[in-house]
Short mmCIF file of C-alpha atoms and ligand atoms in Angstrom, two decimals:
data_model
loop_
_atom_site.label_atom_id
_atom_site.label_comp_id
_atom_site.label_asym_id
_atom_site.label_seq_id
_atom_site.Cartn_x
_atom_site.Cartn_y
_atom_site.Cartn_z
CA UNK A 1 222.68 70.16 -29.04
CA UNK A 2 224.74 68.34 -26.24
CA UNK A 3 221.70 66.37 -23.80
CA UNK A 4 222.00 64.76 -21.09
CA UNK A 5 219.47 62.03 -20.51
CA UNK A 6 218.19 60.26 -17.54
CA UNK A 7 216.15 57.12 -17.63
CA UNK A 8 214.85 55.43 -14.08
CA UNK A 9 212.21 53.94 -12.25
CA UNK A 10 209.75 52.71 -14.68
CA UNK A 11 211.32 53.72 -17.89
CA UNK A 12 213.81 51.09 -17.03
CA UNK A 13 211.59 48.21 -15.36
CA UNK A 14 212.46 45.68 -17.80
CA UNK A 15 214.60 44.78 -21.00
CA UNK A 16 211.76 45.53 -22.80
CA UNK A 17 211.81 49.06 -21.61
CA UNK A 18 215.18 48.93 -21.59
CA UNK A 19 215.49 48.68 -25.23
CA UNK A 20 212.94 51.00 -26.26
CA UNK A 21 214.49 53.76 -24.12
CA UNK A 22 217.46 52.65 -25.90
CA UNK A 23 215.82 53.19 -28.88
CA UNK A 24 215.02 56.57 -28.23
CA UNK A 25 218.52 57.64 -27.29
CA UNK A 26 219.76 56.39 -30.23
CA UNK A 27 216.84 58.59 -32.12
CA UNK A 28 217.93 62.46 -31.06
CA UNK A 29 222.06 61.43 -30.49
CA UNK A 30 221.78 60.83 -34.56
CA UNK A 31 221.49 64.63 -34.63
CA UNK A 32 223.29 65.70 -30.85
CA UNK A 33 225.48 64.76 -28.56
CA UNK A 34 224.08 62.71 -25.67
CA UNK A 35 225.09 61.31 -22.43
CA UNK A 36 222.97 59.03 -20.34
CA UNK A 37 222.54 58.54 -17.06
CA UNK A 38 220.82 55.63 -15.45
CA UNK A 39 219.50 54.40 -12.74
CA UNK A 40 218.50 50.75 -10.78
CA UNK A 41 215.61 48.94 -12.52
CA UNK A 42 212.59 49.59 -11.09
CA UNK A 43 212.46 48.51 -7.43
CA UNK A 44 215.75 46.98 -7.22
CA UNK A 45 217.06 49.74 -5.07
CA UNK A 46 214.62 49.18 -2.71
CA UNK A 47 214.97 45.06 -2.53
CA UNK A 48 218.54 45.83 -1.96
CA UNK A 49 217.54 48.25 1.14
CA UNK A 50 215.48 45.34 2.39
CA UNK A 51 218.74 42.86 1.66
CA UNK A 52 220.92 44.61 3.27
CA UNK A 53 219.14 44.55 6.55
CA UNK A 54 217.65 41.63 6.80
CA UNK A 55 220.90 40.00 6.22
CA UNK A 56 222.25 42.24 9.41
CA UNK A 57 219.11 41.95 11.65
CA UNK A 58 218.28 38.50 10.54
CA UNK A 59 220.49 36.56 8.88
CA UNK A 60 219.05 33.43 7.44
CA UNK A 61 221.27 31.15 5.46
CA UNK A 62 219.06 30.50 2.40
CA UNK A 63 218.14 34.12 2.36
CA UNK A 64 221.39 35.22 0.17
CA UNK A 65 221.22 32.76 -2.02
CA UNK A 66 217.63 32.91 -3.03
CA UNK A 67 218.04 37.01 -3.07
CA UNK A 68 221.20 36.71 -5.53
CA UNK A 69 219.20 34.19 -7.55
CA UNK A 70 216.48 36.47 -8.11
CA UNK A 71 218.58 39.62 -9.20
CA UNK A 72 220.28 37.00 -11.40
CA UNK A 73 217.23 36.18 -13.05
CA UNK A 74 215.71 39.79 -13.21
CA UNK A 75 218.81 41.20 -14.56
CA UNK A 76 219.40 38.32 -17.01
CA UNK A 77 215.87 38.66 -18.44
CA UNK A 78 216.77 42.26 -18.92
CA UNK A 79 219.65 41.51 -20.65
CA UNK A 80 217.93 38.86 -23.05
CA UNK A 81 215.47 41.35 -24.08
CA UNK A 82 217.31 44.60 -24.09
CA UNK A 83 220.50 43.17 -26.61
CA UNK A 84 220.58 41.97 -29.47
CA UNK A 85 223.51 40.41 -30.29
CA UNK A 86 224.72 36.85 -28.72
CA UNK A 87 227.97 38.54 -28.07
CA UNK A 88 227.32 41.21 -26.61
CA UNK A 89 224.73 39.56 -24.49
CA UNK A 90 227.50 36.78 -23.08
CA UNK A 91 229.69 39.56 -22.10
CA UNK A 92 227.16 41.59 -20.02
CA UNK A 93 226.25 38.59 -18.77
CA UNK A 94 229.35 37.75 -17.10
CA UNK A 95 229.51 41.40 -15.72
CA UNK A 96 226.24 40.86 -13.95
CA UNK A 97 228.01 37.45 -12.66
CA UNK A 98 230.68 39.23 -11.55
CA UNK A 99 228.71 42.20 -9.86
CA UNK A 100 226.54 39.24 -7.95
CA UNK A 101 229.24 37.45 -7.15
CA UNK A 102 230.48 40.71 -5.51
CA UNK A 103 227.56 41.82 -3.82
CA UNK A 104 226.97 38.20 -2.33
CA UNK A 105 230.27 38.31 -0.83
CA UNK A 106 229.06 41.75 0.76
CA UNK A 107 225.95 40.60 2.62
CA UNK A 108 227.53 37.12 3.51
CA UNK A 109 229.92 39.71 5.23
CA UNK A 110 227.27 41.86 7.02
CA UNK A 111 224.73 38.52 8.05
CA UNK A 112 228.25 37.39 9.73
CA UNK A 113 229.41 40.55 11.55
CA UNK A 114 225.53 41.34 12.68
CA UNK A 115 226.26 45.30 11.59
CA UNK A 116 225.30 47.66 8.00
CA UNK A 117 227.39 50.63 8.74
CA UNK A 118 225.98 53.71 6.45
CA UNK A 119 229.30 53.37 4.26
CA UNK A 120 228.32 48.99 3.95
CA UNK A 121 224.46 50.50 3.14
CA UNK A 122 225.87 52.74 -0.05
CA UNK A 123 227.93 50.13 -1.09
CA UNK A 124 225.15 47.97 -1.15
CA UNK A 125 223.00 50.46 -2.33
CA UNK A 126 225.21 50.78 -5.31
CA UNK A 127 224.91 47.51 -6.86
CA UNK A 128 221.21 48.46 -8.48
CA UNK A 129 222.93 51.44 -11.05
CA UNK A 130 226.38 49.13 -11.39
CA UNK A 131 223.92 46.24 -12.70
CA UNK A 132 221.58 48.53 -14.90
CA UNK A 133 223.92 50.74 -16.72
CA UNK A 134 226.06 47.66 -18.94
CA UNK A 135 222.89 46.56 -19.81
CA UNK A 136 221.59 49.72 -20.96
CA UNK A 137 225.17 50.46 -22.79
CA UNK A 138 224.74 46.99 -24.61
CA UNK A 139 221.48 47.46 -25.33
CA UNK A 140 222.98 50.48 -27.14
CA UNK A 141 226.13 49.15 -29.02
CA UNK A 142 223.69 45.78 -30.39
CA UNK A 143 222.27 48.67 -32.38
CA UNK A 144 225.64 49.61 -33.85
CA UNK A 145 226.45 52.33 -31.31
CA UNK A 146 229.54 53.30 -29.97
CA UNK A 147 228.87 53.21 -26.29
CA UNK A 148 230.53 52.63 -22.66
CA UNK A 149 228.97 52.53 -19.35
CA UNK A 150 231.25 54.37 -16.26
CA UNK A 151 230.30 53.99 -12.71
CA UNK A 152 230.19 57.66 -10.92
CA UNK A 153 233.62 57.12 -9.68
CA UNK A 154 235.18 56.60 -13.35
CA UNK A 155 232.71 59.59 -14.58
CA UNK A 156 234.94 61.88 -11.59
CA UNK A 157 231.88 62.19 -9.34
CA UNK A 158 234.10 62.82 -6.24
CA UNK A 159 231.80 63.29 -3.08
CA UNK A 160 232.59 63.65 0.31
CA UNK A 161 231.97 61.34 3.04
CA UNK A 162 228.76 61.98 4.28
CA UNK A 163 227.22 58.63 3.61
CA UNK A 164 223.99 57.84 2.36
CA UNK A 165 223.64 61.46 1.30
CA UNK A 166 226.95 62.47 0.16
CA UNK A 167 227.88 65.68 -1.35
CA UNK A 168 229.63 66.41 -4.56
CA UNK A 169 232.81 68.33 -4.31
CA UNK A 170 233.65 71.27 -5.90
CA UNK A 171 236.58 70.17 -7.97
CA UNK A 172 233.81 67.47 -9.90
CA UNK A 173 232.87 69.97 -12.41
CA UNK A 174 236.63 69.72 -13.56
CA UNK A 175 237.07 65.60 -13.22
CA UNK A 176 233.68 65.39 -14.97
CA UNK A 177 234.25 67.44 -18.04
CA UNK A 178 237.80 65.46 -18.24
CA UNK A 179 236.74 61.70 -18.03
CA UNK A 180 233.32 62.47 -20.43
CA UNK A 181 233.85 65.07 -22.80
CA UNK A 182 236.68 62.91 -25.12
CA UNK A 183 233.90 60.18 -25.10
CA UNK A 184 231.24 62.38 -26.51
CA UNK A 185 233.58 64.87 -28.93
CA UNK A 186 236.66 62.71 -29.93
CA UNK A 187 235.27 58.87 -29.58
CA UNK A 188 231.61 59.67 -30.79
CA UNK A 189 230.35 57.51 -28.20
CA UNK A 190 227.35 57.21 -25.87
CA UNK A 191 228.73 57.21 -22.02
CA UNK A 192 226.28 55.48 -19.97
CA UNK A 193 227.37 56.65 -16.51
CA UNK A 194 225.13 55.12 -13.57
CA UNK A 195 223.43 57.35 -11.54
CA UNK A 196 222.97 58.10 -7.96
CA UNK A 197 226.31 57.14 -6.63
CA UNK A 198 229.86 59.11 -6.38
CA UNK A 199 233.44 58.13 -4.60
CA UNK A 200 235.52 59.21 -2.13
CA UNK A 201 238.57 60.70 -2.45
CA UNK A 202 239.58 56.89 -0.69
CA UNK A 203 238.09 55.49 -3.32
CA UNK A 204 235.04 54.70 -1.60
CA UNK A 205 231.56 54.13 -2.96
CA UNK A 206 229.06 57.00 -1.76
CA UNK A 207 225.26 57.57 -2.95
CA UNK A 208 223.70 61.28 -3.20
CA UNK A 209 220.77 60.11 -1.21
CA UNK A 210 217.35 58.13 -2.50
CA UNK A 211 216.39 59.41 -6.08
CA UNK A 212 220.09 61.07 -6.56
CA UNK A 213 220.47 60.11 -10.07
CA UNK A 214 218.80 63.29 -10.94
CA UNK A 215 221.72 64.87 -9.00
CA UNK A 216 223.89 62.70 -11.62
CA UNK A 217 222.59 63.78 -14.24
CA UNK A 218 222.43 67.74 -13.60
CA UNK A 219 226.40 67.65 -12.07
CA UNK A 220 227.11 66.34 -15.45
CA UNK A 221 224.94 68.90 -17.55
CA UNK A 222 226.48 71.54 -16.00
CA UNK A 223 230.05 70.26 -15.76
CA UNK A 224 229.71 70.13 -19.82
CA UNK A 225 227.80 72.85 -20.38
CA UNK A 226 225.09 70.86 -22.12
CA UNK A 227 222.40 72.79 -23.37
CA UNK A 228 219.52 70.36 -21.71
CA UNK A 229 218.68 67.91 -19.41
CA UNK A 230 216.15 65.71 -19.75
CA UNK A 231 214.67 63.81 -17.72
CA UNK A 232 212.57 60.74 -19.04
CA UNK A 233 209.67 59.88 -17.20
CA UNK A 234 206.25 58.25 -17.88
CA UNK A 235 204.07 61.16 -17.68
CA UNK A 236 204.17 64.02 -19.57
CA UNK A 237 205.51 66.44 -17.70
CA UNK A 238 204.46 68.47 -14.16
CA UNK A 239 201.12 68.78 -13.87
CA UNK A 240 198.71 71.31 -11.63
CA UNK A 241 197.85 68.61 -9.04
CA UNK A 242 198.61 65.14 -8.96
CA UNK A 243 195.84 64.06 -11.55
CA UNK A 244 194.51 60.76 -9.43
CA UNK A 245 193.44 63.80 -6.93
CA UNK A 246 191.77 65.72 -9.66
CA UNK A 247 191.20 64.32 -13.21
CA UNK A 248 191.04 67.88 -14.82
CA UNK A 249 194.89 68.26 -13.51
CA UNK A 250 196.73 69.80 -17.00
CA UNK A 251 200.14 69.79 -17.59
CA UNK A 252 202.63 72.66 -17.16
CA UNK A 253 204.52 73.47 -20.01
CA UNK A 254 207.26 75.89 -18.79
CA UNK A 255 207.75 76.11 -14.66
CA UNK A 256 210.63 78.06 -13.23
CA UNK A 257 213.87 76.33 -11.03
CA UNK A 258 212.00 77.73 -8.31
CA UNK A 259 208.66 76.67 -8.74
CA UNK A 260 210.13 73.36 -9.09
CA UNK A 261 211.98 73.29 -5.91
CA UNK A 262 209.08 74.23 -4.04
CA UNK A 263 207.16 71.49 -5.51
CA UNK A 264 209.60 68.91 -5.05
CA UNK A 265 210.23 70.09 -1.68
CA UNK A 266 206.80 69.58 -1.01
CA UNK A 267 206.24 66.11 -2.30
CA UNK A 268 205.74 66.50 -6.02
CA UNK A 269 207.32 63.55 -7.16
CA UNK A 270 209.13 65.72 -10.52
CA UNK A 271 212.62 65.42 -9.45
CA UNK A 272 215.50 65.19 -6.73
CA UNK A 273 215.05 68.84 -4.75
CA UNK A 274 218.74 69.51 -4.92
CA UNK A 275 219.31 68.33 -8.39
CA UNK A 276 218.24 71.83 -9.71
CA UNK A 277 221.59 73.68 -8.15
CA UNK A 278 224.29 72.60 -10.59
CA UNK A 279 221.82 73.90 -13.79
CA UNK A 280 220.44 77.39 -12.25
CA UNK A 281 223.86 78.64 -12.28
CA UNK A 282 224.09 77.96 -15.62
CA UNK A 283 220.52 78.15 -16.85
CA UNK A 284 220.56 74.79 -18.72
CA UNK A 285 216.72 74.17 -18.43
CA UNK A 286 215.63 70.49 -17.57
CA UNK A 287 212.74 68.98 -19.83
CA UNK A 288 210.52 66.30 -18.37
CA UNK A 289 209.67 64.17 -21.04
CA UNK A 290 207.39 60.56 -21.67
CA UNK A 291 208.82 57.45 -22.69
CA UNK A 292 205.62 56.65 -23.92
CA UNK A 293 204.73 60.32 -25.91
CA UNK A 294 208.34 60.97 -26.56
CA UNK A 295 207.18 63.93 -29.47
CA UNK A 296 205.39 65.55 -26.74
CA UNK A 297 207.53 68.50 -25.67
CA UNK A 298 206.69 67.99 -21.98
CA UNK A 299 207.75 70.27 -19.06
CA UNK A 300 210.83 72.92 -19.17
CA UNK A 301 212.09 73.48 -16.03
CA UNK A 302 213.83 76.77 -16.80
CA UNK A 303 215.22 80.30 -15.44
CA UNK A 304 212.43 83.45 -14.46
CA UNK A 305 208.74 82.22 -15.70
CA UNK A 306 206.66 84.59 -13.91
CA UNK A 307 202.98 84.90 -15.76
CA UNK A 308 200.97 87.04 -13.64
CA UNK A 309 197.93 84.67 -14.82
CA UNK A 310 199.19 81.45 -12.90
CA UNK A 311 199.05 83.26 -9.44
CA UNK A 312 198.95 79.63 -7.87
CA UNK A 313 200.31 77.46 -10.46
CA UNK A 314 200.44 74.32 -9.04
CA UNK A 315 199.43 72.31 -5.87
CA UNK A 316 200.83 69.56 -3.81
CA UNK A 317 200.00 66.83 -1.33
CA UNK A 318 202.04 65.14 1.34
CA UNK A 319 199.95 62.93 2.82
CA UNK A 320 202.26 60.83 5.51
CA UNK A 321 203.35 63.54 8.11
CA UNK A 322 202.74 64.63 11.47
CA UNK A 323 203.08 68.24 13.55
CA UNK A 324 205.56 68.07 16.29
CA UNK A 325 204.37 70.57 18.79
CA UNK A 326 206.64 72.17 21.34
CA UNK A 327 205.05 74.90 23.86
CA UNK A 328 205.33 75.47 27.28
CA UNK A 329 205.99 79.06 29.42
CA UNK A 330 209.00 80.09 31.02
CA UNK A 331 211.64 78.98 28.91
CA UNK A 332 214.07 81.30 26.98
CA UNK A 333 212.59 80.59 22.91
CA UNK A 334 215.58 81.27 21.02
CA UNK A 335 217.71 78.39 23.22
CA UNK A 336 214.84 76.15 22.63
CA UNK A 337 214.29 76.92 18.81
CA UNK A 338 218.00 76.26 18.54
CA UNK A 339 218.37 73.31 20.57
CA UNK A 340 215.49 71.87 18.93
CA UNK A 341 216.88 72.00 15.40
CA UNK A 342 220.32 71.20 16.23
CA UNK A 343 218.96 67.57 18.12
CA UNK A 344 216.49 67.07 14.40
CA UNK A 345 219.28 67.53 12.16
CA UNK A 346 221.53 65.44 14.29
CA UNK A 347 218.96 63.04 14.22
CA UNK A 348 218.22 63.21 10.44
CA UNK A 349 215.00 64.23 11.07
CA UNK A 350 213.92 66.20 7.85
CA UNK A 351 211.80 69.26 9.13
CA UNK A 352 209.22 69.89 5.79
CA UNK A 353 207.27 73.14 7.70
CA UNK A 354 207.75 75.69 10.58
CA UNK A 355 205.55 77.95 12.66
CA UNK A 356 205.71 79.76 15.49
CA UNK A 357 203.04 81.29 17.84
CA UNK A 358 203.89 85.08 18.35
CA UNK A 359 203.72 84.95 22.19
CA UNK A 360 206.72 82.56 21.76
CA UNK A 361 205.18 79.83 23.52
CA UNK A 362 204.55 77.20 21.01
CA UNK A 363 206.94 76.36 18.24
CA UNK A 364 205.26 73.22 15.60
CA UNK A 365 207.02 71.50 12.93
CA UNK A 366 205.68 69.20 10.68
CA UNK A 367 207.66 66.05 9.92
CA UNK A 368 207.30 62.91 8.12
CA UNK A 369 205.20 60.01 9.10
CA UNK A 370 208.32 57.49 9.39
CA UNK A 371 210.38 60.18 11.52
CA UNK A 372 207.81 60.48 14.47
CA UNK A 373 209.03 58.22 17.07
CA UNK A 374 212.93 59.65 15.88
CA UNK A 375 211.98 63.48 16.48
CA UNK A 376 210.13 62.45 19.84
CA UNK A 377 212.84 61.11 20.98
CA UNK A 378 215.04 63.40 20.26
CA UNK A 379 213.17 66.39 21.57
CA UNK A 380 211.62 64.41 24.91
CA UNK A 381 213.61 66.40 27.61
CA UNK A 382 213.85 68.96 25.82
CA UNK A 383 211.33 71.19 27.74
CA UNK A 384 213.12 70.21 31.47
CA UNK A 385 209.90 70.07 32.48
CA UNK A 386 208.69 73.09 32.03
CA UNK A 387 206.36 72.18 28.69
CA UNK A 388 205.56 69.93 26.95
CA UNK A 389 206.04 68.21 22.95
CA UNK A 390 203.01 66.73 21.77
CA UNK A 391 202.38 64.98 18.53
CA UNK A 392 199.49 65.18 16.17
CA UNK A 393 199.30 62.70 13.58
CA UNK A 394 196.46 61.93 10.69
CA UNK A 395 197.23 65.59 8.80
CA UNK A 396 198.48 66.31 5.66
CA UNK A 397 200.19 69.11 4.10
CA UNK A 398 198.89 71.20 0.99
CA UNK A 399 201.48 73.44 -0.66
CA UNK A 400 200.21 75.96 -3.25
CA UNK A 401 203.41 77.19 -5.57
CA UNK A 402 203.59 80.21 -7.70
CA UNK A 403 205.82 82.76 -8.91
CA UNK A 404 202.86 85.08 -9.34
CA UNK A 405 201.97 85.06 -5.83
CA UNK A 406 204.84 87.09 -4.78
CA UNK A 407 203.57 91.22 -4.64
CA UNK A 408 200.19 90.10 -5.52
CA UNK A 409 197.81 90.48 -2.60
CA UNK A 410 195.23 88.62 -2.05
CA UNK A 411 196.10 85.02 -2.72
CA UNK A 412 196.48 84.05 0.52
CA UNK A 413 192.74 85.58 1.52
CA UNK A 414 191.47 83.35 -1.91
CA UNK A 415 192.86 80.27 -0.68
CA UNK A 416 191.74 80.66 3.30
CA UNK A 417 188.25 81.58 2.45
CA UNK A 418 187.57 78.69 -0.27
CA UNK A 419 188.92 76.35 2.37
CA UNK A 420 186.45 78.23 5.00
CA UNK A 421 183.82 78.16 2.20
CA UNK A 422 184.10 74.40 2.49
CA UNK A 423 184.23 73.71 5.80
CA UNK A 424 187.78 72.79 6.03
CA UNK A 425 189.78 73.70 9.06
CA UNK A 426 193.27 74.76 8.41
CA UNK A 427 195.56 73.72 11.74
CA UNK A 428 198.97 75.26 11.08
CA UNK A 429 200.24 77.65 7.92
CA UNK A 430 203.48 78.43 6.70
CA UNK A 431 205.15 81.21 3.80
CA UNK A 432 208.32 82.29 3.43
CA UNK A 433 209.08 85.58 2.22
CA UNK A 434 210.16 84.34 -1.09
CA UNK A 435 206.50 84.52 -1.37
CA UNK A 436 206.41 81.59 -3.78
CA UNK A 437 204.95 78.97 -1.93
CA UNK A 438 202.00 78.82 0.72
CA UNK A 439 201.95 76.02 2.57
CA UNK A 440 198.93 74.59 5.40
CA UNK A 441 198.07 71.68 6.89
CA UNK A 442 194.82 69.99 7.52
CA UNK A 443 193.50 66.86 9.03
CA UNK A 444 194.52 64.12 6.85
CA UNK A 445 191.06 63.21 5.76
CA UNK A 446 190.00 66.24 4.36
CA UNK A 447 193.72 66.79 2.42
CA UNK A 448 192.19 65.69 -1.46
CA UNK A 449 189.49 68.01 -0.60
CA UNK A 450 191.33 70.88 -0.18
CA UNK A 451 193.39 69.99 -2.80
CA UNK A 452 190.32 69.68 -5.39
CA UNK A 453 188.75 72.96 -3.66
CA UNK A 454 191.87 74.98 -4.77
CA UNK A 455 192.43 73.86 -8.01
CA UNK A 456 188.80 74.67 -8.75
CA UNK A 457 189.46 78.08 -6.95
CA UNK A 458 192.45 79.03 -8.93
CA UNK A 459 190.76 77.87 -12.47
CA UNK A 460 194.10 75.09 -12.86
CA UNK A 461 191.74 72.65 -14.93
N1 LIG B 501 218.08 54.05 -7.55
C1 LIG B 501 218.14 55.13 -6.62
C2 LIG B 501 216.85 55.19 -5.83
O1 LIG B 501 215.96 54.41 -6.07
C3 LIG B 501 218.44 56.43 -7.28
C4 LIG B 501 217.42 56.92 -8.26
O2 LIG B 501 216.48 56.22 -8.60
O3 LIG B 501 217.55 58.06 -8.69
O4 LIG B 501 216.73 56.01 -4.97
MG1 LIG B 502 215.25 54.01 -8.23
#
């Protein structure tokens, strides 16, 4: 089989981890073909987010100095304990010197002109992957395998230039398959191609937005026609309900692209929503599978699943959002609907659920926590005065996914009246036509409740 492999977050927390992830690659590639992808070490994306504006909002000199010494140290550690061979180990180590070396040079640069523009951010951003992925590749060759790390750029992710969430071109199907597949047919090698960021056509760094090197990893799949992607995690797969909600939660073995999207969508933390549209075409499934229980065949994420049993097959919380509400008379609707989503998406505001009152009057979205005071803002005159926006905050939104739901009446009744049953108040509901997903908010107090009330409801334990 040709695999493509992703290890991040915390598979990849440590050279301990490091190496026995390492381990594990060099396992199934004795029998396939394998390509990793990689991303930062755990939390070293975010630290750089932090870096990167501090040093612009408040520059401090000793600031950049203690910051590089600490990546130093983490990423040295990592090395130490992730390779095996004193070689090996001093030549990664002057890579990491090297990549520092760079990086200070970048925030000296921002702490002196007082400004992160988005293209400084994914340049900074990069750094996390461009450290992580020689490590992981010597990790790999001080076990006697043939292996190279490539940043996105050398692996031909080409994006565009929308940074901070840049978009993969079409042409990268073509530059992928040309810069990987001699590695993996002719060389016999292990590429170890960081994840999460691409280049401009310029030449310019570029990341596919916060959690993108799922995105990496499913471009690649599907640029080389792999038959799997799998994506190593430390849990066993998706499960019916985040189990620290509901101890009986049980894993899902098989869940269709579209159940998945939904899910991730609405704040099941599986996978990067947009990382399933380079595999559907293709219908490579994606397995999630456990570092830890690496025999256990985990979750396929794969085409058409649709068991009548699991009407609802799996439920999800979002706990940090609000409800933008926009209502007032007199107004044409259909300028305001528009003008209000043109003024969010200029403003980045990411919309997760829409209703609409039938007299027109009242339009409510629901919107993350952090994007409140953004979407107010943006929407504040939007009424001229004849309405209003208001805000309610402290709600959460429950999103019950199914294939099975579509055509089958009645689910929507089941989950209302078990909610009513239990005195929970529903506040605003939302379901597409696709019929796959129905999604409702409630105050955010009673949002585990519901969540618990459901799963009993719909026998998911
Ligand atoms: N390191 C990046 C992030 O933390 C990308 C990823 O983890 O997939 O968002
Ligand atoms: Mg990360």
């Amino acid at each position: 089989m040709r695999i493509v492999m992703k290890f991040g977050g915390a598979s990849v927390k440590d050279g301990k981890s490091i190496l026995h992830c390492a381990r594990l690659v060099k396992k199934f590639w004795k029998d396939n073909e394998v390509v990793v992808v990689i991303s930062a070490m755990a939390g070293v994306t975010d630290s750089l987010v932090h870096a990167s504006k501090k040093c612009c909002n408040d520059p401090s000199p000793g600031f950049i100095k203690l910051f590089i010494a600490e990546m130093t140290k983490r990423h040295y550690e990592a090395v130490n304990d992730a390779v095996r061979n004193e070689e090996i180990k001093s030549k990664v180590h002057s890579k990491i010197d090297k990549l520092l070396d760079e990086l200070e040079k970048v925030l000296l640069g921002i702490s002196y002109l007082g400004e992160l523009t988005p293209r400084s951010s994914d340049y900074i951003l990069s750094f996390g992957e461009r450290l992580a992925a020689p490590i992981f590749s010597a990790s790999l060759l001080s076990m006697g395998v043939d292996s190279l790390s490539l940043e996105g750029g050398d692996a031909g992710i080409i994006t565009d230039e929308n940074y901070g969430r840049a978009k993969p071109l079409a042409e990268v199907y073509g530059t992928i398959k040309s810069r990987i597949e001699p590695l993996i047919t002719i060389k016999k090698s292990i590429p170890v191609v960081t994840g999460f960021i691409g280049v401009t056509k310029n030449g310019n760094i570029t990341t596919l937005g916060r959690g993108g090197s799922d995105l990496t990893a499913t471009l690649i799949a599907s640029a080389l026609n792999a038959d799997e992607v799998w994506l190593w995690k430390e849990v066993d797969g998706v499960m019916t309900t985040d189990p620290k909600i509901v101890p009986e939660a049980r894993l899902i073995p098989e869940i269709s692209y579209q159940e998945a999207m939904e899910l991730s969508y609405f704040g099941a933390k599986i996978l990067h929503p947009k990382a399933l549209e380079p595999v559907m075409r293709k219908r490579i499934p994606v397995r999630i599978k456990n570092t830890f229980n690496p025999e256990s065949r985990g979750t396929v994420i794969k085409e058409g699943i649709t068991s009548t049993k699991d009407i609802v097959k799996a439920l999800s919380l979002i706990e940090r959002v609000a409800i933008i509400n926009i209502s007032g008379a007199g107004f044409d609707f259909a300028e305001i609907m528009s003008e209000v989503f043109e003024r969010l998406a200029e403003n980045k505001v990411h919309v997760i659920m829409v209703a609409q009152s039938s007299s027109e009057l009242n339009l409510s979205v629901v919107v993350d926590e952090s994007d409140v005071g953004k979407a107010m803002k943006a929407l504040e005159s939007i009424t001229n005065g004849m309405g209003s926006v208001t805000c309610i905050r402290d709600v959460a939104v429950i999103s019950a996914v199914g294939a099975g739901m579509a055509g089958t009446p009645g689910v929507a009744g089941r989950i209302f009246s078990a909610l009513g049953k239990n005195r929970i108040n529903v506040v605003m509901i939302s379901q597409s036509c696709s019929e796959y997903n129905v999604s409702f908010v409630v105050k955010r107090d009673e949002g585990a409740k519901a969540v618990r009330v459901l799963h009993k409801e719909f026998e998911l334990g």
